[in-house]
Every structure is written in structure tokens, then in C-alpha cells.
Coordinates of C-alpha atoms and ligand atoms in Angstrom, one line a residue:
M1 CA 415.9 19.0 154.0
S2 CA 416.3 21.9 156.3
I3 CA 415.3 22.4 160.0
E4 CA 414.5 25.5 161.9
C5 CA 416.4 25.6 165.2
T6 CA 417.2 27.8 168.2
V7 CA 420.9 28.4 169.0
F8 CA 421.3 27.6 172.7
K9 CA 425.0 27.5 173.1
G10 CA 428.0 28.5 171.0
T11 CA 431.7 28.2 171.4
S12 CA 434.4 29.2 168.8
G13 CA 432.5 28.6 165.7
N14 CA 430.5 25.5 166.9
Y15 CA 426.9 26.1 167.7
F16 CA 424.6 23.9 169.6
V17 CA 421.1 24.2 168.2
R18 CA 417.7 22.6 169.0
E19 CA 414.9 22.0 166.5
L20 CA 411.9 24.3 167.0
G21 CA 409.0 22.4 168.6
G22 CA 411.1 19.4 169.4
T23 CA 414.1 18.2 171.5
E24 CA 416.5 17.0 168.8
T25 CA 419.8 18.9 169.1
Y26 CA 422.7 19.3 166.6
C27 CA 426.2 20.7 166.7
V28 CA 426.6 22.9 163.6
K29 CA 429.0 25.3 162.0
L30 CA 428.3 28.3 159.9
R31 CA 428.4 27.7 156.1
G32 CA 431.6 29.6 154.9
T33 CA 429.9 31.9 152.4
L34 CA 427.1 32.7 154.8
K35 CA 429.7 33.9 157.4
K36 CA 430.9 36.7 155.1
D37 CA 427.3 37.8 154.1
L38 CA 426.3 38.0 157.7
E39 CA 429.3 39.9 158.9
Y40 CA 428.6 42.4 156.2
S41 CA 424.9 42.7 156.8
T42 CA 425.1 43.1 160.6
S43 CA 427.6 46.0 160.2
L44 CA 425.2 47.7 157.8
S45 CA 422.1 47.3 160.0
H46 CA 424.1 48.6 163.0
A47 CA 425.2 51.7 161.1
R48 CA 421.6 52.6 160.5
R49 CA 420.7 52.6 164.1
V50 CA 421.2 56.2 165.0
T51 CA 420.0 55.9 168.6
R52 CA 422.7 53.5 169.4
A53 CA 425.7 55.5 168.3
R54 CA 428.1 53.2 170.1
K55 CA 427.1 50.1 168.1
R56 CA 430.1 48.6 166.4
R57 CA 430.6 45.6 164.2
A58 CA 429.3 42.4 165.7
T59 CA 432.1 40.0 166.8
D60 CA 430.1 36.9 166.0
P61 CA 427.3 36.9 163.4
V62 CA 425.4 34.1 165.2
S63 CA 424.4 34.5 168.9
V64 CA 422.7 32.4 171.5
G65 CA 419.0 32.9 170.9
D66 CA 419.2 33.2 167.1
T67 CA 416.7 31.2 165.0
V68 CA 418.7 29.5 162.3
I69 CA 417.9 27.1 159.4
I70 CA 420.3 24.2 159.3
D71 CA 421.0 21.3 157.0
P72 CA 421.1 18.2 159.2
K73 CA 423.2 16.3 156.6
T74 CA 426.0 18.8 156.3
L75 CA 425.5 20.1 159.8
Q76 CA 425.8 23.7 158.6
I77 CA 423.8 26.8 159.3
E78 CA 422.2 27.9 156.0
E79 CA 420.4 31.0 157.2
V80 CA 420.1 33.2 160.3
L81 CA 416.6 34.6 160.6
P82 CA 416.0 38.3 161.4
R83 CA 416.2 39.1 165.1
R84 CA 413.4 40.4 167.4
S85 CA 415.9 41.9 169.8
E86 CA 419.5 42.0 170.8
F87 CA 421.1 42.2 174.2
A88 CA 424.6 43.4 173.5
R89 CA 427.7 44.7 175.2
T90 CA 430.6 46.5 173.8
T91 CA 433.7 44.4 174.1
P92 CA 436.6 45.7 176.3
G93 CA 438.3 48.4 174.3
G94 CA 435.0 49.5 172.8
H95 CA 435.7 48.5 169.2
E96 CA 433.2 45.7 168.7
Q97 CA 429.7 44.8 169.7
H98 CA 429.1 41.5 171.3
V99 CA 425.6 40.3 171.2
L100 CA 425.1 38.2 174.3
V101 CA 421.6 37.0 173.6
A102 CA 419.5 37.5 170.5
N103 CA 415.7 37.3 170.5
L104 CA 415.3 37.8 174.2
D105 CA 411.5 38.3 174.6
T106 CA 411.2 39.3 178.3
V107 CA 413.5 40.4 181.1
F108 CA 411.9 39.6 184.4
V109 CA 413.3 42.2 186.9
T110 CA 412.9 40.6 190.3
V111 CA 412.8 42.3 193.7
A112 CA 411.7 40.9 197.1
A113 CA 408.7 42.2 199.0
A114 CA 410.9 41.9 202.1
N115 CA 414.4 40.6 203.1
P116 CA 415.8 42.5 201.3
Y117 CA 413.4 45.3 201.4
P118 CA 412.3 46.2 197.9
N119 CA 414.8 48.5 196.3
F120 CA 412.7 50.5 193.8
W121 CA 415.6 52.7 192.8
L122 CA 417.4 49.6 191.6
L123 CA 414.3 48.3 190.0
D124 CA 414.1 51.6 188.0
R125 CA 417.7 51.2 187.0
F126 CA 417.0 47.7 185.6
L127 CA 413.8 48.9 183.8
V128 CA 415.7 51.8 182.2
A129 CA 418.5 49.4 181.2
A130 CA 415.8 47.1 179.6
E131 CA 414.2 50.0 177.8
S132 CA 417.6 51.2 176.6
A133 CA 418.2 47.8 175.1
E134 CA 414.7 47.8 173.6
L135 CA 413.7 44.7 175.6
N136 CA 410.3 44.0 177.1
A137 CA 410.4 44.0 180.9
Q138 CA 408.1 42.5 183.4
I139 CA 408.4 42.8 187.2
I140 CA 408.4 40.0 189.8
I141 CA 407.8 40.8 193.5
N142 CA 409.0 37.6 195.2
K143 CA 408.9 36.6 198.9
V144 CA 405.3 37.9 199.3
D145 CA 405.1 35.5 202.2
L146 CA 407.4 37.8 204.1
A147 CA 405.7 41.0 203.3
E148 CA 404.6 42.9 206.5
D149 CA 402.4 45.3 204.6
I150 CA 401.3 43.6 201.4
A151 CA 398.8 46.4 200.7
A152 CA 401.6 49.0 200.6
T153 CA 403.7 46.7 198.3
R154 CA 400.7 46.3 196.0
K155 CA 400.3 50.1 195.9
E156 CA 403.9 50.6 194.9
A157 CA 403.4 47.8 192.2
A158 CA 400.3 49.6 190.9
V159 CA 402.6 52.5 189.8
Y160 CA 404.4 50.2 187.5
E161 CA 401.3 48.5 186.2
R162 CA 399.9 51.9 185.3
I163 CA 403.1 52.6 183.3
G164 CA 402.5 49.3 181.5
Y165 CA 404.9 46.8 183.2
P166 CA 403.1 43.6 184.2
V167 CA 403.8 42.7 187.8
H168 CA 403.9 39.1 189.2
F169 CA 403.6 38.4 192.9
T170 CA 405.3 35.2 193.9
A171 CA 406.6 33.2 196.8
A172 CA 409.2 30.7 195.6
R173 CA 409.0 29.0 199.0
S174 CA 405.3 28.2 198.9
G175 CA 404.9 28.1 195.2
Q176 CA 402.4 31.0 195.2
G177 CA 402.2 32.7 191.8
V178 CA 404.6 30.2 190.2
D179 CA 402.0 28.8 187.7
E180 CA 401.1 32.3 186.6
L181 CA 404.8 33.1 186.1
M182 CA 405.3 29.9 184.0
A183 CA 402.4 31.0 181.8
A184 CA 404.3 34.2 181.2
L185 CA 407.5 32.3 180.3
K186 CA 405.8 29.8 177.9
G187 CA 407.1 29.7 174.4
K188 CA 409.5 32.6 175.0
I189 CA 413.2 33.3 175.7
S190 CA 413.3 35.0 179.1
A191 CA 416.0 36.3 181.5
F192 CA 415.9 36.9 185.2
A193 CA 417.6 40.1 186.4
G194 CA 417.7 41.8 189.8
P195 CA 419.7 42.2 192.9
S196 CA 421.1 39.1 194.6
G197 CA 419.2 37.5 197.4
V198 CA 415.7 38.3 196.1
G199 CA 415.1 34.7 195.1
K200 CA 415.8 34.4 191.3
S201 CA 417.4 30.9 191.7
S202 CA 414.7 29.8 194.1
L203 CA 412.0 30.8 191.6
L204 CA 413.7 29.0 188.8
N205 CA 413.9 25.9 191.0
A206 CA 410.2 26.3 191.8
I207 CA 409.6 26.3 188.1
E208 CA 411.9 23.4 187.4
P209 CA 413.6 21.5 190.3
G210 CA 417.3 21.1 189.7
L211 CA 417.7 24.1 187.4
R212 CA 421.1 25.8 188.0
L213 CA 422.4 29.1 186.8
K214 CA 426.0 30.1 186.5
T215 CA 427.0 32.1 189.5
G216 CA 427.3 35.9 189.2
E217 CA 430.7 36.1 190.8
V218 CA 432.5 34.7 187.7
S219 CA 434.9 37.4 186.4
E220 CA 437.9 37.6 184.2
V221 CA 440.8 39.8 184.6
T222 CA 442.4 41.0 181.4
H223 CA 444.9 43.7 180.6
L224 CA 441.9 45.9 179.9
G225 CA 440.3 45.5 183.3
R226 CA 438.0 43.3 185.2
H227 CA 434.7 42.2 183.7
T228 CA 432.3 39.3 183.9
T229 CA 432.6 36.5 181.5
T230 CA 430.4 37.2 178.5
T231 CA 429.3 33.7 177.6
A232 CA 425.6 33.2 177.5
E233 CA 423.6 30.0 177.2
L234 CA 419.9 29.2 176.9
I235 CA 418.5 26.7 179.3
P236 CA 415.5 24.7 178.1
L237 CA 412.6 24.3 180.5
K238 CA 411.2 20.8 180.5
Y239 CA 407.6 21.7 180.7
D240 CA 407.4 23.3 177.3
V241 CA 409.8 22.7 174.3
D242 CA 410.2 26.2 173.1
T243 CA 410.6 27.9 176.5
W244 CA 414.1 29.0 177.5
V245 CA 415.8 30.9 180.2
A246 CA 418.9 32.9 179.2
D247 CA 421.8 32.4 181.5
T248 CA 424.6 34.9 181.7
P249 CA 425.9 36.6 184.8
G250 CA 426.3 39.8 182.8
L251 CA 422.5 40.0 182.3
R252 CA 421.6 39.7 185.9
Q253 CA 423.7 42.6 187.2
V254 CA 422.7 46.1 186.2
E255 CA 426.3 47.4 186.3
F256 CA 426.9 45.4 183.1
W257 CA 424.1 46.9 181.1
E258 CA 424.9 49.8 178.9
I259 CA 422.8 52.9 179.3
E260 CA 423.4 56.1 177.4
S261 CA 422.7 59.1 179.5
Q262 CA 421.2 61.2 176.7
N263 CA 418.6 58.4 176.2
I264 CA 417.5 58.1 179.8
E265 CA 414.4 60.3 179.4
F266 CA 413.2 58.0 176.6
C267 CA 413.5 55.0 178.9
F268 CA 410.7 56.3 181.2
P269 CA 407.6 55.3 179.2
E270 CA 405.3 57.5 181.3
F271 CA 407.3 60.6 180.2
K272 CA 406.3 60.2 176.6
E273 CA 403.0 61.9 176.7
F274 CA 404.7 65.1 178.0
F275 CA 407.5 65.3 175.5
G276 CA 407.3 68.5 173.5
Q277 CA 405.4 70.4 176.2
C278 CA 408.3 71.8 178.1
Q279 CA 409.0 75.6 177.7
F280 CA 412.5 74.9 176.3
S281 CA 413.0 72.4 173.5
N282 CA 416.3 71.3 174.9
C283 CA 414.9 70.9 178.4
T284 CA 416.7 68.2 180.5
H285 CA 413.7 68.1 182.9
Q286 CA 415.8 68.9 185.9
T287 CA 415.7 72.6 187.0
E288 CA 414.5 74.4 183.9
P289 CA 411.4 76.6 184.3
G290 CA 408.3 75.5 182.5
C291 CA 409.2 71.8 182.5
A292 CA 406.1 69.7 181.8
I293 CA 407.7 66.5 183.2
R294 CA 408.7 68.1 186.5
E295 CA 405.2 69.7 186.7
A296 CA 403.6 66.3 186.0
S297 CA 405.6 64.8 188.9
R298 CA 404.3 67.6 191.1
T299 CA 400.7 66.9 190.2
G300 CA 401.1 63.2 190.5
Q301 CA 400.5 62.4 186.8
I302 CA 404.1 61.1 186.9
D303 CA 405.0 59.2 190.1
K304 CA 407.2 61.3 192.3
R305 CA 409.5 58.5 193.2
R306 CA 410.0 57.5 189.5
Y307 CA 410.8 61.1 188.7
D308 CA 413.4 61.1 191.6
S309 CA 414.9 58.0 190.1
F310 CA 415.2 59.8 186.8
I311 CA 417.0 62.8 188.5
Q312 CA 419.3 60.4 190.3
M313 CA 420.2 58.7 187.0
M314 CA 420.9 62.0 185.3
T315 CA 423.2 63.2 188.1
P316 CA 426.8 62.3 187.4
E317 CA 428.4 60.1 190.0
P318 CA 430.4 62.3 192.4
A319 CA 434.2 62.0 191.8
F320 CA 435.9 61.2 195.0
Ligands
GDP401 P1 419.1 35.0 194.2 O1 420.4 35.5 194.6 O2 418.2 36.1 193.6 O3 419.2 33.9 193.2 O4 418.3 34.5 195.5 P2 418.1 33.0 196.0 O5 417.2 32.2 195.2 O6 419.5 32.4 196.3 O7 417.4 33.2 197.4 C1 418.0 34.0 198.5 C2 417.3 33.5 199.8 O8 416.0 33.8 199.9 C3 417.4 32.0 200.0 O9 417.8 31.8 201.4 C4 416.0 31.5 199.7 O10 415.7 30.3 200.4 C5 415.2 32.7 200.2 N1 413.9 32.8 199.4 C6 413.8 32.8 198.0 N2 412.5 32.9 197.7 C7 411.8 33.0 198.8 C8 410.4 33.2 199.1 O11 409.5 33.3 198.2 N3 410.0 33.3 200.4 C9 411.0 33.2 201.4 N4 410.5 33.4 202.7 N5 412.3 33.1 201.2 C10 412.7 33.0 199.9
ZN402 ZN1 411.3 69.3 180.8

């Protein structure tokens, strides 16, 4: 007999898994011969991914979020099913790739309508980070109860909806929009990202009272520098068996996402229709004459503020 399961937690070779469509959990290990096969196959698939030149060998062949087939008698993982997505970080030193969460379906980038005032620049950074990691992103505008000019906020949000990002308007405090958000989470593995204070924890508590996430302040100091702990865990939501929220501080803060500068233009989905139309084939869409993307931002086909975000991301940080 074998059972298909989701890996929701893993520590040094022991994985906690839960059956798909049910609540039975098991603590399992990887079958010895499978370990070798998987290490070999992950390194091969990474080598083929030319757009992610920095990808290195994976440190652990099984990650939180993986769908695995286990034998409940031997308590061993027999097979790891192909992944839909990977949210990975390079380990300190840059030699290995550490997949924090596999099969993440949606990243909900959260901002507040007020208090703090919506930071669209930071929203754009998160969206670019999600595109760079090839993850689906949706937007939450929380605290709509505090919005002074909701029409203006909706107008800003419409820019993102036109690009293709679904936008959810919520108020964790009153419960407004929470049912609709739950419907978007159902049957998926999701993560909440965004600046602190926008109400991510409050929203999760509105979805499920008592739900607690690890705090973002956790950090480790090693000889290679300071970094957040990279452990990730999936938290099951009670209202639906196969609905999970990924919990790792590293996912919530944009500084810990890896973005490759040469790929930034590809992380603005609305730029795609203009590629190939610039006067110079190696156009960086900044100051070159005949740039189709800059022209589109001038005519309004590309939102001016989004284009400004792009320029800001392309500009190297000043060295002080
Ligand atoms: P996080 O840092 O993103 O997890 O934000 P929290 O969930 O800790 O919320 C920050 C503050 O905003 C808390 O004082 C919450 O009570 C408050 N808050 C969260 N959601 C709402 C909301 O929808 N409306 C209002 N008025 N306040 C909210
Ligand atoms: Zn251009």
C-alpha cells in the first residue's frame, strides 16, 4: 500500500507528511536508494535552467510542500512527485541551492489601504521577486476600513488588475473580503508576503482564529554573516484539508528574495508585448532613443509609476 502525502515539516532527514485529502500524519524518512537518485536528478534539472544561472545543487532533495508517495508500513518516502514551483535561496557562501518551499501556488502580496499608506514601490518589488521565482502572485489591499479615499485606492489597484494580478480588498478587523480570500486559498499552498504592519497576521487570524506565524525577527549570525533562519513549515487550515499557508520569515521579507538584475524587465508582465520593438536590440529601456517601453509609459499603455519602479530597480544602489 502507498499513500500520497504533502510534506509539511522537515528536520534533518525526518519529514512530517500528511495524507492528501485527509488528516492522517506520518513521520517518514527517505528510502536510501531514492536519496541518491533524487540528488542526481535535481542537479540535472537545475543545470538545464539557463535563466537561473545561479542555481546550484539542491541541499535537500525533499522540501516542505513536496508531494510524496510513502509506504505507511516502512515509513519511507518511495517517490517525490515533480514540482509545480520552487521558492529557493542560495545558501550562505553561494554554493548550494536551498529550496525553502516547493509547490507554492500563490504568493499573496499584502499592503494596507492606510496606516501604513500603501507602498506601491515595495509592492512592485515583491511582484518582481515573485515573477523572478516563477510564482503566481495575487495582491491583498487590507485595512480598507481605514481608507480615506477608497476610489483612489481602487484606481491604483485597477492598474494591477489590468496587468493580470487579482486584487482582494479586505479588512481583517471587520471580516470584509475574508470569505473571498479563503476561496482563493482553498486547496492550495499559499504564502503571505508584504511589509510589516499591514495586517498579514490579522488576516490569517480572521481566516482561522489562533493561527500563529513565526516572527520575522528571527535571525542567525554565522561566520558568513547574518541571515534569517531558513526553516519553512506549512500550516494546515482547518476549514479545508488540502489548504496550507507556508510559514517562513524569509518569504515574507523582500530583502531575502533573490532577483537577478538582468531579468528584471521580464518580471514586468505588461512589458512583454513591447519586447522586440525598441530601436536597439540590446536596449535596457532606460535612456536609449527609440525605446518602445519608455514610449509606452509616456502614452500610458504602460503605467508611468510601474515604469518608474522598473527604473528604480535597474539603478544600482548608491555606494556610501
Ligand atoms: P503584520 O505585521 O502584517 O502581520 O500586521 P498585523 O496583523 O500585526 O497588524 C498590524 C496592526 O494593524 C495591528 O494593530 C492590527 O490590529 C491592525 N490591523 C490589521 N488589519 C486591520 C484592518 O483590516 N483594519 C484596521 N483598522 N486595522 C487592522
Ligand atoms: Zn527599450
